[in-house]
Each structure stands twice: as structure tokens, then as C-alpha cells.
Coordinates of C-alpha atoms in Angstrom, one line a residue:
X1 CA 101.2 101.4 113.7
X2 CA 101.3 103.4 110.2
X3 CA 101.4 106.5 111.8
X4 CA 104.5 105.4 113.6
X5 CA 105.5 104.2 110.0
X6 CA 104.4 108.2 108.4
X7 CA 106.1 109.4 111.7
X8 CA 109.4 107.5 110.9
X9 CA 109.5 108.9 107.3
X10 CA 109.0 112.4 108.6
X11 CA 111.5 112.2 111.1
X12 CA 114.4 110.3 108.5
X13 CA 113.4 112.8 105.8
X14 CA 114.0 115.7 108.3
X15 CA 117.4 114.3 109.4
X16 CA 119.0 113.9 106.5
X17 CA 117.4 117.6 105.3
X18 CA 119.7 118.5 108.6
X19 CA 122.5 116.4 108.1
X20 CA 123.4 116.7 104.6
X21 CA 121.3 119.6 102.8
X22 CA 123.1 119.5 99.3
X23 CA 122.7 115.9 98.6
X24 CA 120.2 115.3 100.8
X25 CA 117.4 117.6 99.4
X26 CA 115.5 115.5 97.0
X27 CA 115.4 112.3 98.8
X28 CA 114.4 114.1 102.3
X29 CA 111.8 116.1 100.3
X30 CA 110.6 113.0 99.1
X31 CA 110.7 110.8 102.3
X32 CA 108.8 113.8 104.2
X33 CA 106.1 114.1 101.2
X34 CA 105.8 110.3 101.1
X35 CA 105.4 110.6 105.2
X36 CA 102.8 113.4 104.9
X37 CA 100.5 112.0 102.8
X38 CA 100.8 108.1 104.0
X39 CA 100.1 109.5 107.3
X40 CA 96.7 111.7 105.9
X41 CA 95.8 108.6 104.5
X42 CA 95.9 106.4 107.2
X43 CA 93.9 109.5 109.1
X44 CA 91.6 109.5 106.4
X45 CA 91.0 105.5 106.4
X46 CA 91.8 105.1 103.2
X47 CA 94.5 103.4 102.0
X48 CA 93.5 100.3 104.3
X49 CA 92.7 97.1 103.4
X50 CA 89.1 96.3 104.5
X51 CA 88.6 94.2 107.7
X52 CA 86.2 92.1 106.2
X53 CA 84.5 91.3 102.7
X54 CA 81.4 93.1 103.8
X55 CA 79.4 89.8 103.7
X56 CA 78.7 89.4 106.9
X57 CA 78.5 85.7 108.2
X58 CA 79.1 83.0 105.7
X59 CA 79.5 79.6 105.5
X60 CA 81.5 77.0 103.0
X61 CA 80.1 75.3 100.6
X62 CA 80.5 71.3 100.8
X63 CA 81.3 71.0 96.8
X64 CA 84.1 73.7 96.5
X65 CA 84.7 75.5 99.5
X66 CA 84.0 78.9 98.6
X67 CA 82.5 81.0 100.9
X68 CA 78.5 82.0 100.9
X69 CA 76.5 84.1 102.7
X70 CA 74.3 82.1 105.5
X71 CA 71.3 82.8 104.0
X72 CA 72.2 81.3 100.3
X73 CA 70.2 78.6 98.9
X74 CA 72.5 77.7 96.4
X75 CA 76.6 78.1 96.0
X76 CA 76.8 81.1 93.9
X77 CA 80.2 79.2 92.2
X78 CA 79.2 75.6 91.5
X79 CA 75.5 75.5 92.1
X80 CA 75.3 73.3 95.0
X81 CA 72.0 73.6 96.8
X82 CA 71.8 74.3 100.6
X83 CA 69.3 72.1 102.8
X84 CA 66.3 74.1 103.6
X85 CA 65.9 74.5 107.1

């Protein structure tokens, strides 16, 4: 999907280069530059949110609901200790 969205901006940008090349000069030359580097980025992963937090599985806390990884023994925000298994 963003490289159809870096696509699009290419193709606009080149359209209006064609279609109007006085006025349109700047704002193609910026839609195409905007394209180009949206769409290296997206190549490059960058520029994506992260999938996840990285924390692997976690589970919620009873006292406040933030998250924790499954092998915490205490809630990291309120203190709240975990039953030992």
C-alpha cells in the first residue's frame, strides 16, 4: 500500500510537470521528490511504525492494567506482585 501511495505522487507530480510546466514546476518537483523518497523509505523499512513493542508476550496487570512482560514478578507501574507459579 505505500508504494502505491509513492507511486501516486510520482505519477500526479509527473502530470502536472506535463500538463502545465510554468505553474506547475515547483509543486510537481515537489510531489515527485516527496514520492521518491516516501517510496525509498518504505523500501528501506523505515519510516514504519513497529508491528509490535518488541516485548514479546505480556500480560495485564490486575491493579492498573498496564501491560507486563509474562515473566514479571511485579508490575513495573504500580508494584503489584504476580503469583509465583
Amino acid at each position: 500500500m505505500p508504494l502505491r501511495v509513492a507511486g501516486a505522487l510520482i505519477l500526479v507530480g509527473i502530470v502536472i510537470l506535463l500538463t502545465n510546466p510554468s505553474w506547475g514546476l515547483i509543486p510537481s518537483f515537489l510531489l515527485i521528490v516527496i514520492g521518491l523518497v516516501f517510496g525509498i523509505m518504505t523500501l528501506l523499512g523505515k519510516g514504519a511504525a513497529p508491528r509490535g513493542s518488541g516485548m514479546g508476550p505480556t500480560k495485564a496487570c490486575p491493579g492498573c492494567r498496564s501491560r507486563n512482560p509474562m515473566g514479571a514478578t511485579a508490575c513495573r507501574r504500580c508494584g503489584y506482585r504476580y503469583a509465583q507459579p
